[in-house]
GROMACS .gro file of N, CA and C in nm:
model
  393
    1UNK      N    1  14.004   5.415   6.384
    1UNK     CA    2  13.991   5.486   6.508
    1UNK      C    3  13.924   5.621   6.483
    2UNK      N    4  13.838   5.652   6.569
    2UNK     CA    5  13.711   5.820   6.503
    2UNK      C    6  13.814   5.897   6.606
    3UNK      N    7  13.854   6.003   6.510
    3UNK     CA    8  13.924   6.093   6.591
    3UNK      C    9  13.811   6.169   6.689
    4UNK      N   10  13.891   6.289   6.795
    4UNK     CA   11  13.808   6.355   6.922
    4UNK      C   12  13.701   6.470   6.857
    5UNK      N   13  13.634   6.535   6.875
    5UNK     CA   14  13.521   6.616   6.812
    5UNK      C   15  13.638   6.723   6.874
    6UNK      N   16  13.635   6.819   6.785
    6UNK     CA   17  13.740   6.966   6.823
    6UNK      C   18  13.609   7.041   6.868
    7UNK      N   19  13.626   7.087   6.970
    7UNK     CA   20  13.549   7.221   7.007
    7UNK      C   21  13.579   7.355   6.899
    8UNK      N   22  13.512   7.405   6.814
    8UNK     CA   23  13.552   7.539   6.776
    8UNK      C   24  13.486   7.648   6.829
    9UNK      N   25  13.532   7.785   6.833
    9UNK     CA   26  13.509   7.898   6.851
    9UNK      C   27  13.458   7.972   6.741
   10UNK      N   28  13.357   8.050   6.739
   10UNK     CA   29  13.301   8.125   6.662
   10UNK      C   30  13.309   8.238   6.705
   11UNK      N   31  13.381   8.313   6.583
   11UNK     CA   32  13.437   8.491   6.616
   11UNK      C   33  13.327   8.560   6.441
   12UNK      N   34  13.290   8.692   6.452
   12UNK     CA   35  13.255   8.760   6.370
   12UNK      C   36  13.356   8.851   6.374
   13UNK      N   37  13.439   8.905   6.296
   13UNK     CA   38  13.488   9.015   6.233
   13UNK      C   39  13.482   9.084   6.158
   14UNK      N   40  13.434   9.227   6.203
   14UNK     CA   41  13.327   9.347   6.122
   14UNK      C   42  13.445   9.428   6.058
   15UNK      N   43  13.393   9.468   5.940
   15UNK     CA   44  13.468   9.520   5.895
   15UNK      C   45  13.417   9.668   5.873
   16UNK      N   46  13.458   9.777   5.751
   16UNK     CA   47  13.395   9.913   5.727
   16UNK      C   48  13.328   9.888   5.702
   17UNK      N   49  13.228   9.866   5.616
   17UNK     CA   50  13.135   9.867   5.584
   17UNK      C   51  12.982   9.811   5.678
   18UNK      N   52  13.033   9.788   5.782
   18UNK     CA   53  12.968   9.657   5.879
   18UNK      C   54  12.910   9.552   5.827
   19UNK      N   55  12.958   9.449   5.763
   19UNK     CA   56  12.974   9.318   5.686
   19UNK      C   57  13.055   9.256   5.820
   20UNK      N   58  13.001   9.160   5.876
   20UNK     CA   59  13.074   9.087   5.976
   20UNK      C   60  13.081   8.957   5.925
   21UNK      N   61  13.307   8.914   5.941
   21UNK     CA   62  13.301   8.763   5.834
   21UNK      C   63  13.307   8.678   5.942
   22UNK      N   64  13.303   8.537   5.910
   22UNK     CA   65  13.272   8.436   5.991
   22UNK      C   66  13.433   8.387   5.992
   23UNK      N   67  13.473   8.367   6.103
   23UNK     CA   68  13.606   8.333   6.129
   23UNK      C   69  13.579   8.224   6.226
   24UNK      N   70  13.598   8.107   6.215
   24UNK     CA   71  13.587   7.968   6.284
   24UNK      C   72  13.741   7.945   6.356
   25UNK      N   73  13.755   7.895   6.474
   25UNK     CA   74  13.918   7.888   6.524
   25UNK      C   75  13.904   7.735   6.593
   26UNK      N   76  13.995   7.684   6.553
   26UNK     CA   77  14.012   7.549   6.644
   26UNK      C   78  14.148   7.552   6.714
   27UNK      N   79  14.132   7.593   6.836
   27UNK     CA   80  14.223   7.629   6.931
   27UNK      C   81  14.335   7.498   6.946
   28UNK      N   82  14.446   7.495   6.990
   28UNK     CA   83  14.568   7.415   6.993
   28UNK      C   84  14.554   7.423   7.150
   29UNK      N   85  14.646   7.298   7.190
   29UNK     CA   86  14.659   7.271   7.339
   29UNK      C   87  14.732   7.400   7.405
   30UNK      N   88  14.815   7.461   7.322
   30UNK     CA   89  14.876   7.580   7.408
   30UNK      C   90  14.855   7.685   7.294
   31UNK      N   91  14.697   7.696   7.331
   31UNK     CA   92  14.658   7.825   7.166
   31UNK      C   93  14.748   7.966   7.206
   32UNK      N   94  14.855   8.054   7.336
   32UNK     CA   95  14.898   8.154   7.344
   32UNK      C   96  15.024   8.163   7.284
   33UNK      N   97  15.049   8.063   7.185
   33UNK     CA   98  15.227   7.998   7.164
   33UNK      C   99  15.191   7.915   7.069
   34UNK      N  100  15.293   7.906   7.010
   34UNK     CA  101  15.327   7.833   6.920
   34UNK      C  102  15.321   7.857   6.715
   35UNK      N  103  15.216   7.816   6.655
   35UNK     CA  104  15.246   7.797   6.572
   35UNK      C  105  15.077   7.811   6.508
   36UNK      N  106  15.007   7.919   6.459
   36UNK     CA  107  14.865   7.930   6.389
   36UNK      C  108  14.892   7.970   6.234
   37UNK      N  109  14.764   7.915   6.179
   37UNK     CA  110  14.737   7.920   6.062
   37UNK      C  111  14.623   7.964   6.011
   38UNK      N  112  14.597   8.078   5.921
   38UNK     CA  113  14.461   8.111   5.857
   38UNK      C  114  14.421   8.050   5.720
   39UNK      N  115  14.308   7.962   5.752
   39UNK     CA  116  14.267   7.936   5.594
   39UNK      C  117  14.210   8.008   5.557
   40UNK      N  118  14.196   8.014   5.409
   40UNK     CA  119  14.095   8.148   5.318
   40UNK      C  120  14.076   8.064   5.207
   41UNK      N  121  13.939   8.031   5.174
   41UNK     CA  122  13.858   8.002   5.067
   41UNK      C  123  13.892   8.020   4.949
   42UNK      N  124  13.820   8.003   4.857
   42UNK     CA  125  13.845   8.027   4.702
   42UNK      C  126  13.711   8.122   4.699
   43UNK      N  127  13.660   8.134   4.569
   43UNK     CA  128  13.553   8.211   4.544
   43UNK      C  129  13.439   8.101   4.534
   44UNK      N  130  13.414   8.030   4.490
   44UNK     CA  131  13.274   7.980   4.480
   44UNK      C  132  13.297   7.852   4.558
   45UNK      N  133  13.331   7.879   4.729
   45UNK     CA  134  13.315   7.787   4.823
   45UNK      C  135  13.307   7.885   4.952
   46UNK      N  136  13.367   7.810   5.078
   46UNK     CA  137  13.333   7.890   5.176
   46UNK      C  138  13.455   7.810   5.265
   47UNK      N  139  13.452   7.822   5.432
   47UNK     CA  140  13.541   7.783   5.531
   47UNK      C  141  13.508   7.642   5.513
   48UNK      N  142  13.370   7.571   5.501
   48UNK     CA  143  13.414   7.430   5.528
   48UNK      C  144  13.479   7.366   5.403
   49UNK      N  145  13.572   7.397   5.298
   49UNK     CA  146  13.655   7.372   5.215
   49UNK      C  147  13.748   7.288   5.263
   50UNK      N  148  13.754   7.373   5.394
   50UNK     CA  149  13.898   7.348   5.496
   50UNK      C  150  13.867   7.261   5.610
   51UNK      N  151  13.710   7.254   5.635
   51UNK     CA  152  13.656   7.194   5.751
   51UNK      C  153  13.527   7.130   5.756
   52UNK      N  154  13.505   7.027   5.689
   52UNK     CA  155  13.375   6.979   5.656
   52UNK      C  156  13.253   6.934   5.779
   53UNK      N  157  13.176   6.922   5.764
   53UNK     CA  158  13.055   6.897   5.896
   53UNK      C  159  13.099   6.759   5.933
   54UNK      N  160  13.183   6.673   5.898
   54UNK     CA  161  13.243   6.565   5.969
   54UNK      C  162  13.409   6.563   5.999
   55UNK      N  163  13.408   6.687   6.034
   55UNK     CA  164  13.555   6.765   6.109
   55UNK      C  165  13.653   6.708   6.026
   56UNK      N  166  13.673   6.656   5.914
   56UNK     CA  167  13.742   6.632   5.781
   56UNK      C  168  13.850   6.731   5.734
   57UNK      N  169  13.944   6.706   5.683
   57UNK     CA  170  13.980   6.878   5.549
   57UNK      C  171  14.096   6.896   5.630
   58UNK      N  172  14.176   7.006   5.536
   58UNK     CA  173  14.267   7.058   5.566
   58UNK      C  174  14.305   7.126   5.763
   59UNK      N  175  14.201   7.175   5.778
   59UNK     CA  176  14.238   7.226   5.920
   59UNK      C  177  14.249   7.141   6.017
   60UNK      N  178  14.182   7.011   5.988
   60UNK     CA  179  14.201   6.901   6.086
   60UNK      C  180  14.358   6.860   6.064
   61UNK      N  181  14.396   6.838   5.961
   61UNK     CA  182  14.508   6.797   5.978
   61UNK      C  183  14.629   6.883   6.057
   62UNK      N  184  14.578   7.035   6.001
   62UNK     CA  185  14.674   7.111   6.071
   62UNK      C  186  14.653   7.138   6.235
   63UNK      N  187  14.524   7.148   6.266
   63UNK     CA  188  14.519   7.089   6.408
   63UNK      C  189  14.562   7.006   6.474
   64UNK      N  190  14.565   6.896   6.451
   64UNK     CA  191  14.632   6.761   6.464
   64UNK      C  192  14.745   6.765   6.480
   65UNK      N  193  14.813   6.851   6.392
   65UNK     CA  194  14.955   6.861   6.440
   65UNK      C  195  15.028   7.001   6.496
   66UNK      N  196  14.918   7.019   6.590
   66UNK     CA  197  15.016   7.132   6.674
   66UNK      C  198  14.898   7.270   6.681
   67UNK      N  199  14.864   7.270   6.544
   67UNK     CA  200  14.880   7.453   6.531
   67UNK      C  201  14.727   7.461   6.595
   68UNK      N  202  14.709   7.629   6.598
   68UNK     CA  203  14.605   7.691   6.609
   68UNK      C  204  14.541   7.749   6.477
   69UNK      N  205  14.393   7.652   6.426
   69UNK     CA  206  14.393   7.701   6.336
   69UNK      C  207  14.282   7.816   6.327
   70UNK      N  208  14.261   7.908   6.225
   70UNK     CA  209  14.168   7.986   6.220
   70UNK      C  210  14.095   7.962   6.069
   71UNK      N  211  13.966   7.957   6.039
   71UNK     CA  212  13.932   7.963   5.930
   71UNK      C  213  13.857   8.049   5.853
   72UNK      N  214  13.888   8.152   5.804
   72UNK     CA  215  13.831   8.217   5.765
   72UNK      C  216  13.720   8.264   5.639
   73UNK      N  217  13.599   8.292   5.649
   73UNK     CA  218  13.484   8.342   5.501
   73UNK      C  219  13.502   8.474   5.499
   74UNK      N  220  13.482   8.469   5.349
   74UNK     CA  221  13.546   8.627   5.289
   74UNK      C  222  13.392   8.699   5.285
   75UNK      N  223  13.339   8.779   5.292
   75UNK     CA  224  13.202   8.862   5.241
   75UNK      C  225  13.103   8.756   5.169
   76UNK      N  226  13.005   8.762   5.177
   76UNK     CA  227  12.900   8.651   5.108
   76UNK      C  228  12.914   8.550   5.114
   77UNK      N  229  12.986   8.465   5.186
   77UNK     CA  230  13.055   8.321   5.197
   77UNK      C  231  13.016   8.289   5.323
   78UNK      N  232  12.973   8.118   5.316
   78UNK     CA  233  12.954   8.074   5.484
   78UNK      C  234  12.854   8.122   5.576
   79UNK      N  235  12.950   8.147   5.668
   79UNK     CA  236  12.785   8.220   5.776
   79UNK      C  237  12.861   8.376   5.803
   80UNK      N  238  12.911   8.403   5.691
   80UNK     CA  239  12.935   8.588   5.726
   80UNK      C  240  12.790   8.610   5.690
   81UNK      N  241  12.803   8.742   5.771
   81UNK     CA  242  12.697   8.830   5.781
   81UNK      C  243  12.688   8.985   5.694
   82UNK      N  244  12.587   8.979   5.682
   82UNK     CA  245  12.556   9.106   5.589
   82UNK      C  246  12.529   9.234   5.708
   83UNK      N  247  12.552   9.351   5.702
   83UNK     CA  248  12.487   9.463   5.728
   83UNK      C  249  12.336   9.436   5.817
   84UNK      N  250  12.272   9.466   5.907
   84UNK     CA  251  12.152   9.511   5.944
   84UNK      C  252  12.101   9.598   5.841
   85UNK      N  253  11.972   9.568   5.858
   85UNK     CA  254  11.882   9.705   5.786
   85UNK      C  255  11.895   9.717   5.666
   86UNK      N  256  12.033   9.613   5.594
   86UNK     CA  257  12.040   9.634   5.414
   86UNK      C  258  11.978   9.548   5.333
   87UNK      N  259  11.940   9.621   5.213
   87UNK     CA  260  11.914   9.467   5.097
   87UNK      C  261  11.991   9.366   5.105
   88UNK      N  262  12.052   9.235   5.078
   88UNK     CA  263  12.091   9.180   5.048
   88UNK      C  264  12.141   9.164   4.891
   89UNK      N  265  12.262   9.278   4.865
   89UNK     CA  266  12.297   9.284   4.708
   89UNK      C  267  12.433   9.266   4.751
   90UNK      N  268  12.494   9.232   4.607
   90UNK     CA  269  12.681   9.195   4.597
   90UNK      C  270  12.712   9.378   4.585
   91UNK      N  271  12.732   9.455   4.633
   91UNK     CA  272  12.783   9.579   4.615
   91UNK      C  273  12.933   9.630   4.637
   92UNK      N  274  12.999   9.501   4.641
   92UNK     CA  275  13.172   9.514   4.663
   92UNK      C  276  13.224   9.434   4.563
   93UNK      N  277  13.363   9.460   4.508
   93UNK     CA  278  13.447   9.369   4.425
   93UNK      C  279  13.586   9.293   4.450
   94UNK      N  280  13.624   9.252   4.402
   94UNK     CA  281  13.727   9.194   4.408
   94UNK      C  282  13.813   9.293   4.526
   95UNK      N  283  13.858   9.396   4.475
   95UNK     CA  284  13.970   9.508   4.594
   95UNK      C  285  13.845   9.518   4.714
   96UNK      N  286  13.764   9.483   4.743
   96UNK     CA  287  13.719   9.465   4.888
   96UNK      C  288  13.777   9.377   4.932
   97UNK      N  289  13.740   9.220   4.892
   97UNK     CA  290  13.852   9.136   4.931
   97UNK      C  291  14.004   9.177   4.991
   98UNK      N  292  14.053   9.255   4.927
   98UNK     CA  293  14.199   9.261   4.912
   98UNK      C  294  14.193   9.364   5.004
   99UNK      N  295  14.146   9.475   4.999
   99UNK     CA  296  14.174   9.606   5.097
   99UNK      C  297  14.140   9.616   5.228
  100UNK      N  298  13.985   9.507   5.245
  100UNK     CA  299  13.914   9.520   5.353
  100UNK      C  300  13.887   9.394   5.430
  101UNK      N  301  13.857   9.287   5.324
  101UNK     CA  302  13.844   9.165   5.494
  101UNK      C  303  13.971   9.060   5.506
  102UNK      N  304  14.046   9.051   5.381
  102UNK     CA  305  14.202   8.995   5.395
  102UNK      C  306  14.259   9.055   5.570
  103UNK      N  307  14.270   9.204   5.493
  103UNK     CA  308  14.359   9.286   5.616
  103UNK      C  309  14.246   9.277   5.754
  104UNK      N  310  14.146   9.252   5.728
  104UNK     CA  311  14.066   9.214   5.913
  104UNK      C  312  14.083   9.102   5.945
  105UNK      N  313  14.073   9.023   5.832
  105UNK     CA  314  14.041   8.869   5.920
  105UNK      C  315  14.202   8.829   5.923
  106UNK      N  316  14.297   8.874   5.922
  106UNK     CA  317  14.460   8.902   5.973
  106UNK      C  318  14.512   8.973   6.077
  107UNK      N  319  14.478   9.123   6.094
  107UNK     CA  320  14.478   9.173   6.218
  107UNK      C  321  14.387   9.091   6.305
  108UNK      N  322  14.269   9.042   6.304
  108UNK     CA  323  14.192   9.018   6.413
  108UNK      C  324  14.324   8.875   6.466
  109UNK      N  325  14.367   8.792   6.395
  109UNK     CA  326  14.449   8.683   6.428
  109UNK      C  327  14.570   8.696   6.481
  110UNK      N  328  14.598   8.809   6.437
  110UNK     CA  329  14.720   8.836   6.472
  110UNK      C  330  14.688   8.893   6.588
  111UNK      N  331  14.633   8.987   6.614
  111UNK     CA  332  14.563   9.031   6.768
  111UNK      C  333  14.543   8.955   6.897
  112UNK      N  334  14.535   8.810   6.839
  112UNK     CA  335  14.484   8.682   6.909
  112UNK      C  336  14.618   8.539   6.954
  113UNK      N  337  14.690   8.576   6.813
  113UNK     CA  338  14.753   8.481   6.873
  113UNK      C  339  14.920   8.555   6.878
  114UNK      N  340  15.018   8.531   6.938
  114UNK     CA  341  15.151   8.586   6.990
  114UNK      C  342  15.282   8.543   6.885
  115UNK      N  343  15.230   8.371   6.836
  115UNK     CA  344  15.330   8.337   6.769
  115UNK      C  345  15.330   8.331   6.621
  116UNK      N  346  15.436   8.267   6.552
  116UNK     CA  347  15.390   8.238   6.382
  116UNK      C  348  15.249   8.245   6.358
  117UNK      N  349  15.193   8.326   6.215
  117UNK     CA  350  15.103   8.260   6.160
  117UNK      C  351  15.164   8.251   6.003
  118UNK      N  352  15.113   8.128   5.962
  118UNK     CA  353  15.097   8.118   5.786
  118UNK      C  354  14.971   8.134   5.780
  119UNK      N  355  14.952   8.157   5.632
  119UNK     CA  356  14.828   8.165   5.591
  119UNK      C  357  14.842   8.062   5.426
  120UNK      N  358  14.753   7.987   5.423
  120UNK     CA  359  14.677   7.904   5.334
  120UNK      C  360  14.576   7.932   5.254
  121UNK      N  361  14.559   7.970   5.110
  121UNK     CA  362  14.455   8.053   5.105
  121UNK      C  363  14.430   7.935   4.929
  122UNK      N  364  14.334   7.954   4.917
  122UNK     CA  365  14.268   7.848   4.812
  122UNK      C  366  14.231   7.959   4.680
  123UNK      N  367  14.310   7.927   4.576
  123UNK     CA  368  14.224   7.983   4.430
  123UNK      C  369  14.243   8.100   4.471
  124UNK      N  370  14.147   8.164   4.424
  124UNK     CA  371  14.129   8.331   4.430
  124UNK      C  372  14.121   8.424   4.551
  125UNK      N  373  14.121   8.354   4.694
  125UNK     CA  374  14.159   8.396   4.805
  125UNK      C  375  14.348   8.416   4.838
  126UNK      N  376  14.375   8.319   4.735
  126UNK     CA  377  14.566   8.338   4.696
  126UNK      C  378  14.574   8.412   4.612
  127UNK      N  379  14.483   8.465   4.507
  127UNK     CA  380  14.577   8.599   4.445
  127UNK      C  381  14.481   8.744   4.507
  128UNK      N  382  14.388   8.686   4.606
  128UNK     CA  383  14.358   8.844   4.651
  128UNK      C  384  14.482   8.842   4.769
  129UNK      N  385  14.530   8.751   4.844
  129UNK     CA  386  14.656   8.764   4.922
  129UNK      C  387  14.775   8.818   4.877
  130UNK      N  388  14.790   8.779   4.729
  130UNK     CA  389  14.944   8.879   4.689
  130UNK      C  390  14.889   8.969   4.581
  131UNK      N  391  14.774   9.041   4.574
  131UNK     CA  392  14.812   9.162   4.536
  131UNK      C  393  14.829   9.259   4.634
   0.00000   0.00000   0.00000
């Protein structure tokens, strides 16, 4: 049986530096309630880890059962965006991760949704989460 095509939402969330990350959401039948989840990448992948171009992966499943999910790309990953007007160079490290788009692409979710969130985070997107 081919499961339903999920409509997703496409959000940018800018951070200091104006680096805007790509945050993908697949909304739940009652997305103001209930029960959301943020995925976060590893380092040498991106959001469709979690969500492949044949709506596959981890977020489907967690869609499927209930939640609101959000998926989030860290800086250089996916379809985040770089700065206007800049080169295109890696000029942040690891504590960017951790200081600056962890804590955005969390407030922005939390901003959004009312109830629980977990967060799911893959490889090195889990130890920029607990430092």
């Amino acid at each position: 049986m081919d499961k339903l095509k999920i409509n997703s939402i496409d959000h940018w969330v800018e951070v200091v530096d104006r680096h805007q990350l790509y945050l993908q959401e697949l909304p739940a039948a009652d997305a103001g309630h209930g029960r959301a989840i943020l995925l976060l990448h590893g380092v040498f992948s991106n959001g469709r880890f979690f969500f492949n171009a044949r709506q596959q992966g981890a977020a489907r499943y967690f869609h499927d059962q209930g939640y609101r999910v959000f998926i989030g790309n860290l800086r250089g990953h996916g379809r985040s965006r770089w700065p206007a007007q800049t080169a295109k160079h890696w000029d942040w490290s690891f504590d960017t991760y951790v200081e600056q788009d962890i804590p955005a692409l969390l407030r922005f979710v939390q901003a959004r949704h009312n109830g629980l969130i977990y967060v799911l985070a893959h490889s090195f997107a889990g130890y920029a989460l607990l430092v």
